[in-house]
Short mmCIF file of C-alpha atoms in Angstrom, two decimals:
data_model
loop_
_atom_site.label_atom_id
_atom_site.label_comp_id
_atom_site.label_asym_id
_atom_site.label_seq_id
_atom_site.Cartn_x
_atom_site.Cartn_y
_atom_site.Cartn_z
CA UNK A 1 -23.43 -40.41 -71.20
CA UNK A 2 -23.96 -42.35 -68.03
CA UNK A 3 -27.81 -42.59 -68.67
CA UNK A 4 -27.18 -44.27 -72.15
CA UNK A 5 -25.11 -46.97 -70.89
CA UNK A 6 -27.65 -47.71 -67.87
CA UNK A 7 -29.67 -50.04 -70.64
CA UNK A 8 -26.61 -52.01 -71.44
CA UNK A 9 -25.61 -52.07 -67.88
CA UNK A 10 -28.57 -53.90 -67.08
CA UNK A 11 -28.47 -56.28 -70.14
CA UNK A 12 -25.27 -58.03 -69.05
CA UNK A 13 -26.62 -58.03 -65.34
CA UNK A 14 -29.76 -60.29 -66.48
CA UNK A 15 -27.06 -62.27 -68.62
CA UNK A 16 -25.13 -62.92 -66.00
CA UNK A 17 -28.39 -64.01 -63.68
CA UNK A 18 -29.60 -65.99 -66.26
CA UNK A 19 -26.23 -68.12 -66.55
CA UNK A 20 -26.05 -68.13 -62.93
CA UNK A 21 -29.24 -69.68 -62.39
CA UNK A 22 -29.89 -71.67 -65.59
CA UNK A 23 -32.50 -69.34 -67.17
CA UNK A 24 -33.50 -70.75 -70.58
CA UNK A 25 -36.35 -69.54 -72.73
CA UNK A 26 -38.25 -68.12 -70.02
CA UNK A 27 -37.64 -71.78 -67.73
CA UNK A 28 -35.33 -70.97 -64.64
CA UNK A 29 -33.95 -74.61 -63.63
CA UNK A 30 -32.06 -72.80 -60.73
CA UNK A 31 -28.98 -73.92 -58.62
CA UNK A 32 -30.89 -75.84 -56.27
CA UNK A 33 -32.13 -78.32 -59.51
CA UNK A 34 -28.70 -78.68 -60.43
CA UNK A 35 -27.09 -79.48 -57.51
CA UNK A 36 -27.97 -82.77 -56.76
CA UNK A 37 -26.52 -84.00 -59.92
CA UNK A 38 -22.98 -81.97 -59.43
CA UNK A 39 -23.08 -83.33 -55.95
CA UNK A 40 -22.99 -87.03 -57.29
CA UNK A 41 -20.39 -86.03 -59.66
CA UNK A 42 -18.36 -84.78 -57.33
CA UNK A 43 -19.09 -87.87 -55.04
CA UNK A 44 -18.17 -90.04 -58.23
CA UNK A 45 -15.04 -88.46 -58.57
CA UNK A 46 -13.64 -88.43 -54.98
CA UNK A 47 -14.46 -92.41 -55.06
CA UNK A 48 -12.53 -92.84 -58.37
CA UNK A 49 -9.62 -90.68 -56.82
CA UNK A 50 -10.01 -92.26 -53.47
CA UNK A 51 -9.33 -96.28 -55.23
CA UNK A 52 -6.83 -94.51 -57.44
CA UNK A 53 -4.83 -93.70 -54.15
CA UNK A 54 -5.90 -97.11 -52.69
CA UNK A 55 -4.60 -99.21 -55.84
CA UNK A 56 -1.50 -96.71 -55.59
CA UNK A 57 -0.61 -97.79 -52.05
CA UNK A 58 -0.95 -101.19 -52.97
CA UNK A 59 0.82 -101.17 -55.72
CA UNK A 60 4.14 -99.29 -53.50
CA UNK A 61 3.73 -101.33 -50.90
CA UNK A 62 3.66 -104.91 -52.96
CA UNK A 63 7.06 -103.13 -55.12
CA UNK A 64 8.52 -102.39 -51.61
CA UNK A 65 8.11 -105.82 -49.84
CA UNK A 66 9.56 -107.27 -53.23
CA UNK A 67 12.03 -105.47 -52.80
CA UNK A 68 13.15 -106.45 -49.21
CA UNK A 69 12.67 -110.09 -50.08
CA UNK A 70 14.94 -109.59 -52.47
CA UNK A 71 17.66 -108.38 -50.58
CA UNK A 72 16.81 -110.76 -47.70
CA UNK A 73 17.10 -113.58 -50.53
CA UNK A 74 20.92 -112.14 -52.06
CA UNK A 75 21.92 -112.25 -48.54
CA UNK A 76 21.20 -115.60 -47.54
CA UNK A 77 21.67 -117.20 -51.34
CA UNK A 78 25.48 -115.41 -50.28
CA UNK A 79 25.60 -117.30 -47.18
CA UNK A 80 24.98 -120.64 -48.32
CA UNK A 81 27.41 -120.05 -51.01
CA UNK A 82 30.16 -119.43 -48.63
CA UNK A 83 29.42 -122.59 -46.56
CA UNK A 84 29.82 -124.22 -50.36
CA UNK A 85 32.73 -122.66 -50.93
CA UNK A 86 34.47 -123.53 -47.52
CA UNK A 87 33.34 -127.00 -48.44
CA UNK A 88 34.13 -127.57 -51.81
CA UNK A 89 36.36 -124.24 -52.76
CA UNK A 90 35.41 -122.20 -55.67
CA UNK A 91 35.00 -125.08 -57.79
CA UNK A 92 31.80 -125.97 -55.89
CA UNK A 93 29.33 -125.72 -58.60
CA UNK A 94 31.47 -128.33 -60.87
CA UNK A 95 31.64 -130.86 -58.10
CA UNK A 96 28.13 -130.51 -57.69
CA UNK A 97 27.59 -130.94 -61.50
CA UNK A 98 29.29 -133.98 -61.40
CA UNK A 99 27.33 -135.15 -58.43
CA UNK A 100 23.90 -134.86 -59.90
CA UNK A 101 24.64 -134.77 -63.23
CA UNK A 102 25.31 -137.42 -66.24
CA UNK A 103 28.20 -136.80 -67.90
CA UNK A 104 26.13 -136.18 -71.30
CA UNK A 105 23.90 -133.23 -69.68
CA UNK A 106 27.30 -131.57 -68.01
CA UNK A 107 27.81 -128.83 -70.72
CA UNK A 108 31.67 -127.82 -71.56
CA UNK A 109 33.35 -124.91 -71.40
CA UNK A 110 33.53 -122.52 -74.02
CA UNK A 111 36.40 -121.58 -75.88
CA UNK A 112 37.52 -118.43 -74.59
CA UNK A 113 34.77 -118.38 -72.12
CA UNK A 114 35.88 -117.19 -68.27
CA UNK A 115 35.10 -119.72 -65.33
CA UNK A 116 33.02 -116.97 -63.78
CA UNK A 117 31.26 -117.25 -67.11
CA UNK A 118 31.02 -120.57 -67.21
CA UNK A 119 30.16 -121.35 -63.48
CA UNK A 120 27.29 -118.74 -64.79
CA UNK A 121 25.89 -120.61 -67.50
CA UNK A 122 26.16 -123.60 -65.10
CA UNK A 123 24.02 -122.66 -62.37
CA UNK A 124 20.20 -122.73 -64.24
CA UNK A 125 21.42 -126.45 -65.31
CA UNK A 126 22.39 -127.53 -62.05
CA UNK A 127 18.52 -125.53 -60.70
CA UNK A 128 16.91 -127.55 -63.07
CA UNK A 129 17.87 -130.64 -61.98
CA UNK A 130 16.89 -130.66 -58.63
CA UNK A 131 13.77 -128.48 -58.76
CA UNK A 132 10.34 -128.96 -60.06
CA UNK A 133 9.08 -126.87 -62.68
CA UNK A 134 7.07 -125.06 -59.76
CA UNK A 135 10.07 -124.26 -58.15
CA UNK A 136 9.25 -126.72 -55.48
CA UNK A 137 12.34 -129.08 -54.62
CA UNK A 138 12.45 -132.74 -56.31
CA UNK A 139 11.65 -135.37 -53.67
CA UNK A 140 14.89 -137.16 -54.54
CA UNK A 141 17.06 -134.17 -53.14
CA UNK A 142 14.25 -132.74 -50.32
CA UNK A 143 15.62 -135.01 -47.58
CA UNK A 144 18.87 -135.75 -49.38
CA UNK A 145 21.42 -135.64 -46.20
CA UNK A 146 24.40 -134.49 -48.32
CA UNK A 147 22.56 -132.51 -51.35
CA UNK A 148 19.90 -130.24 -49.25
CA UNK A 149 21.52 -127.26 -48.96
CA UNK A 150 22.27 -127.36 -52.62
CA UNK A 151 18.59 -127.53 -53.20
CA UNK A 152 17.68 -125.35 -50.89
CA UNK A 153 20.03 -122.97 -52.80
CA UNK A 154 18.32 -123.59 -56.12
CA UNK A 155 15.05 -123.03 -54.56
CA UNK A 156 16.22 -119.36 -53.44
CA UNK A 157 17.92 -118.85 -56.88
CA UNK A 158 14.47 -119.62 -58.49
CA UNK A 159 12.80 -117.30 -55.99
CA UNK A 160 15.36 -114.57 -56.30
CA UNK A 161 14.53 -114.85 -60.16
CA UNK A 162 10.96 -114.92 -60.32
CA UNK A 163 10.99 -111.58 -57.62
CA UNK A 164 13.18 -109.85 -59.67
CA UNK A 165 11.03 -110.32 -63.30
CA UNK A 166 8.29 -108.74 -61.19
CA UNK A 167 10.06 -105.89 -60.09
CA UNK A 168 11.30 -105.82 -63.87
CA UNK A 169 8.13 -105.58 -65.04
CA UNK A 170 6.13 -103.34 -62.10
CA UNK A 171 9.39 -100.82 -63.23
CA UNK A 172 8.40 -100.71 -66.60
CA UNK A 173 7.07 -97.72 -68.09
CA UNK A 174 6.03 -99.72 -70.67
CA UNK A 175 4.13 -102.31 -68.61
CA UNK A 176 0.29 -102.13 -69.04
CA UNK A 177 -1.62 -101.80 -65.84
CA UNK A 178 -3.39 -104.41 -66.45
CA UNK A 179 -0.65 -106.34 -65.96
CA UNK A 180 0.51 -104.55 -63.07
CA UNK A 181 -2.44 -105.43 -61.41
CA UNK A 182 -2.49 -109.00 -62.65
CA UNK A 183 1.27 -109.35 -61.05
CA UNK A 184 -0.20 -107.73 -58.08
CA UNK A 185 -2.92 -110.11 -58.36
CA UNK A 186 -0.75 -113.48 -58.96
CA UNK A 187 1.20 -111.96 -55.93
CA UNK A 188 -2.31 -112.12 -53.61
CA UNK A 189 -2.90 -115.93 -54.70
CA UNK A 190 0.63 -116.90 -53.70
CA UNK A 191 0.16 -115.76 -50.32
CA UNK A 192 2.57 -112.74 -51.35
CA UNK A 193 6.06 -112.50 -50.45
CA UNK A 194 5.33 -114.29 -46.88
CA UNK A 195 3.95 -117.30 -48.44
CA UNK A 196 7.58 -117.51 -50.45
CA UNK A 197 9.52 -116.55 -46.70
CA UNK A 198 7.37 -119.22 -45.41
CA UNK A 199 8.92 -121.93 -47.84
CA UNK A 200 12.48 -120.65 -47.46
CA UNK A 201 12.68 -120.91 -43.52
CA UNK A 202 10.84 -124.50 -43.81
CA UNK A 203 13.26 -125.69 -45.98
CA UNK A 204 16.33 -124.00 -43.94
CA UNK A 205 15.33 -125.82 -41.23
CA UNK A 206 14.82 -129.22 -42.67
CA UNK A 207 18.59 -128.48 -44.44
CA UNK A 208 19.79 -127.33 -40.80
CA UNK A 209 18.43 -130.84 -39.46
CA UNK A 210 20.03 -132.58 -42.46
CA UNK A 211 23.21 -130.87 -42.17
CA UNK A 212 23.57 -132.03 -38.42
CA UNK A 213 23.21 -135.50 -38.91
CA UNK A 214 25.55 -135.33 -41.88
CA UNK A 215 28.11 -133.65 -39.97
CA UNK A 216 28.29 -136.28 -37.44
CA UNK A 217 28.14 -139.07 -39.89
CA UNK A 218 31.13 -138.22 -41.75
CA UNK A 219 33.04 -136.71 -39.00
CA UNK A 220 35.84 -138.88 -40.08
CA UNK A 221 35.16 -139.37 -43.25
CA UNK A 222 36.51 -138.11 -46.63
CA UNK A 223 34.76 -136.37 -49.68
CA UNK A 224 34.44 -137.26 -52.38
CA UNK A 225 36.46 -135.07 -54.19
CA UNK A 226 39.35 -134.59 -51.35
CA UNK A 227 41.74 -137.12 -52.98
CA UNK A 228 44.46 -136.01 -55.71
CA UNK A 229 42.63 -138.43 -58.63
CA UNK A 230 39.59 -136.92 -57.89
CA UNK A 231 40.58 -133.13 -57.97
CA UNK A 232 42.34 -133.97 -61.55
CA UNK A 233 39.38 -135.34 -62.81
CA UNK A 234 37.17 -132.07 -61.93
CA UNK A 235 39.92 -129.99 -63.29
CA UNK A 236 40.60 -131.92 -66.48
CA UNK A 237 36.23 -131.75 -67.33
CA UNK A 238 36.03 -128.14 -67.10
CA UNK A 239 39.01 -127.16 -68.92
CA UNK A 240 37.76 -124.88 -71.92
CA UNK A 241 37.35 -126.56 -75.62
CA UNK A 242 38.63 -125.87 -78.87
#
């Protein structure tokens, strides 16, 4: 029995050497002609893998630093809102309105529609006005001595909005990545997130400077909304139509 298998035996061994070593027709190619060719496959693929990971990194990095700006941006955006509101009260953003703003272009409020809502809808209005489209601050209120820090908060608004689409977008499963990596990319021509820090403290500074002066020139001087006539005109504008 074991004698009539031997000739069987030794068929599948010389199949198996003949797929091991590339035997064809008689032609042995061999291991060593093939492995110069899986070699530079292989190197292929670790480089593809290897700017995968690289891209990758870049990519968590760029989301991560976004990130952080962000929350660096809510916190001082916060701040300057509470110097407003000390200032002005909660009805800051309607004295500013009326400040920079022709009567025509200051839009009512809704009917039915909450102050918080309204005071909402008011803000990209009152951004527009002093900033360029850019974001860059208009020269009228860049050295203004008494509207700076407003601009300087529209200017972090913008900045705050414009980091936040990105992250909107880098977080989308649906978002190609070819326009992950042109975000990424319009990211690298801006100087990144520090170019944007950059800006911010520049401007703080100059509003710093600006408030200073201010402060000392009006020591002993009113605002202009302090008076009774003035607070009743503010409330009467924003009372809700219809």
């Amino acid at each position: 029995m074991t004698s009539d298998l031997t000739p069987q035996f030794n068929d599948v061994t010389l199949l198996e050497k003949q797929i091991l070593f590339g035997q064809d027709n008689g032609s042995i190619t061999g291991l060593q002609d093939r492995a110069p060719a899986a070699a530079k496959a292989d190197s292929k693929y670790r480089e593809v893998q290897k700017a995968k990971a690289k891209k990758t990194s870049e990519f968590l990095k760029a989301l991560n630093d976004i990130h952080d700006y962000i929350e660096r941006l809510e916190q001082e955006i916060e701040a300057l809102e509470e110097q407003f509101r000390k200032r002005d009260g909660d009805e800051w953003r309607e004295k500013l309105a009326l400040k920079i703003l022709d009567a025509d272009d200051i839009p009512p409020r809704r009917a039915g529609e909450s102050m918080e809502a309204y005071r909402e809808r008011l803000e990209p209005i009152l951004m527009d006005e002093m900033l360029n489209e850019d974001g860059s601050i208009k020269a009228e209120y860049k050295n203004h001595p008494e509207l700076g820090d407003y601009a300087l908060w529209a200017q972090k608004q913008y900045h705050l909005n414009a980091a936040r689409g990105y992250v909107r977008e880098l977080e989308d499963p649906y978002t190609t990545p070819d326009r992950k990596n042109e975000i990424l990319d319009e990211l690298e021509q801006h100087g990144d997130i520090e170019e944007l820090t950059f800006a911010d403290r520049e401007a703080q500074e100059q509003s710093l400077v600006q408030n200073q002066i201010k402060d000392s020139a009006d020591t002993n001087q009113d605002t202009q909304f302090n008076t009774k006539s003035d607070m009743s005109e503010c409330s009467n504008l924003f009372k809700p139509i219809g």
